[in-house]
Amino acid sequence: MIGGLLNSRWPQRILQLPWRIIFLVAAIGGFAVVVLYSAAGGSLQPWAMNHAVRLSLFMGLAILLSQVPLGFWLKIAYPLYAAVLVALIGVEVVGGIAGGSQRWLDLGFIRLQPSEFMKLAVVIALARFYHFLPRGYPAKLAGIWPPLAMIGTPAALVMLQPDLGTALMITAGGLTMMFLGGLPLKWFLIPGAAGLASLPLLYNLLHDYQKRRVLIFLDPSADPLGAGYHITQSKIAIGSGGVFGKGFLEGSQSHLQYLPEQHTDFVFATMAEEWGLMGGAGLLIAYGLVLNWGIRVALSAQTHFARMLAAGLSMTIFFYVLINSMMVMGLAPVVGIPFPLVSYGGSAALTVMIALGILMGIYRQRRLEHI
C-alpha cells in the first residue's frame, strides 16, 4: 500500500520540488518572525504571529502553484495583466487611502495592493509577448512599442497613487524583460542618457514629499529631525549593531521607538541592530542562494517562455532585495519597498511567494513539459 502511494502521481510531483530552496525560504521566514517578535518588544502580537500564519499559508500556495502547468501561465498572461490593470484603475476610483497614498483595495477580509501584483503580471505578459515574437523583431518598432505601452501604462497609474518605488520596480522589471527578449543594449543607453538629462524636469514633476526624499538622500543631515529622520535613525541602528549585533531583544532604536516603520520598510535595520553585520550578510547570502537557483532554473528551461519567465521573476525578487537594502543603508532614496518575506505585510509577501511558486513549477517541469 505504501509503495503504491509513493508511486502515485502526486507524491512523485512533490518529490520533484526543490526542497532545499523551500527549506531555505522557510528559514528566511522563520528568521523574520524572530525579528518581528523582537521588534514588538518580545511579543508575538501584533506582528510575529500574523506574519508566521501568513507565510505558512503563502508557502502552501506556492507549492500548489508549482503544480500548475506552464501552458496555463502562457494562456492567462494577457488576461491576468488586464485584470491587474483594471484593479489599478479601481484603486484610483474607490481605493483606500493610508499614509497619504491611495494604493489599496479593501475587500473586507483583506486589503490588497494591486500594484504589487503588477510586478508579476508585467513579467508574465512580456514573457508571452517575446515567446511569440519572431526572431529579429525585438529591435524593430513593432517589437518595441507594445512592451513600452505594457510597462508605461501601469507605471503611470502607480505614480498617480503616488508610489514612486513600486513604479520604478515595474519599470525595472519590464525593461529587464525587454533586454532579455533581445533588445540591444544601445537602445537602453540613448534613452538612459536622455533620462539623465531630463532629471531636473522629472524632479519638478515629483510630489513635495518625494522631492524631500531625494534631497534628504543627498544630504540626510539637512533635516535630521524631519524628512531625514527615517534614514538617520536607520543608519544609527545599523551602525550600532557592529559586527555581531547588540543581541536578541537588545535593539534600542526599535524598542524605544526611535526607528520608524521598524517592522515594515526598515525591518532590515531592526534586524541589523540586534544581529549585526553577520546577521545582515547571512540574510543577503540566503537570498543570493535563492536568486542563483532562480537564474539556473532559467538557464536550464526548455522553452523561450519558461526561460524569460524564470529570469524575469528572479530579477523581480532581486530588485526587492537590492532596493530595500540600499534604501535602509542610505545608498538610495526612501521609496517604500519592503524587504521580501521579512517586512511585515501581506501583498508583498504574497507576490514573492507566487513568484517562487511559479519558479518551482518551471524547475519541476523543465524536463517534463514542452509548451
GROMACS .gro file of N, CA, C and O in nm, residues 153 302 349:
model
   12
  153THR      N    1   0.196   5.208  -1.902
  153THR     CA    2   0.059   5.231  -1.855
  153THR      C    3   0.043   5.202  -1.706
  153THR      O    4  -0.003   5.288  -1.630
  302GLN      N    5   1.337   2.474  -2.091
  302GLN     CA    6   1.334   2.414  -2.223
  302GLN      C    7   1.269   2.501  -2.330
  302GLN      O    8   1.282   2.473  -2.449
  349ALA      N    9   0.459   3.996   0.044
  349ALA     CA   10   0.495   3.857   0.073
  349ALA      C   11   0.422   3.762  -0.021
  349ALA      O   12   0.480   3.663  -0.070
   0.00000   0.00000   0.00000
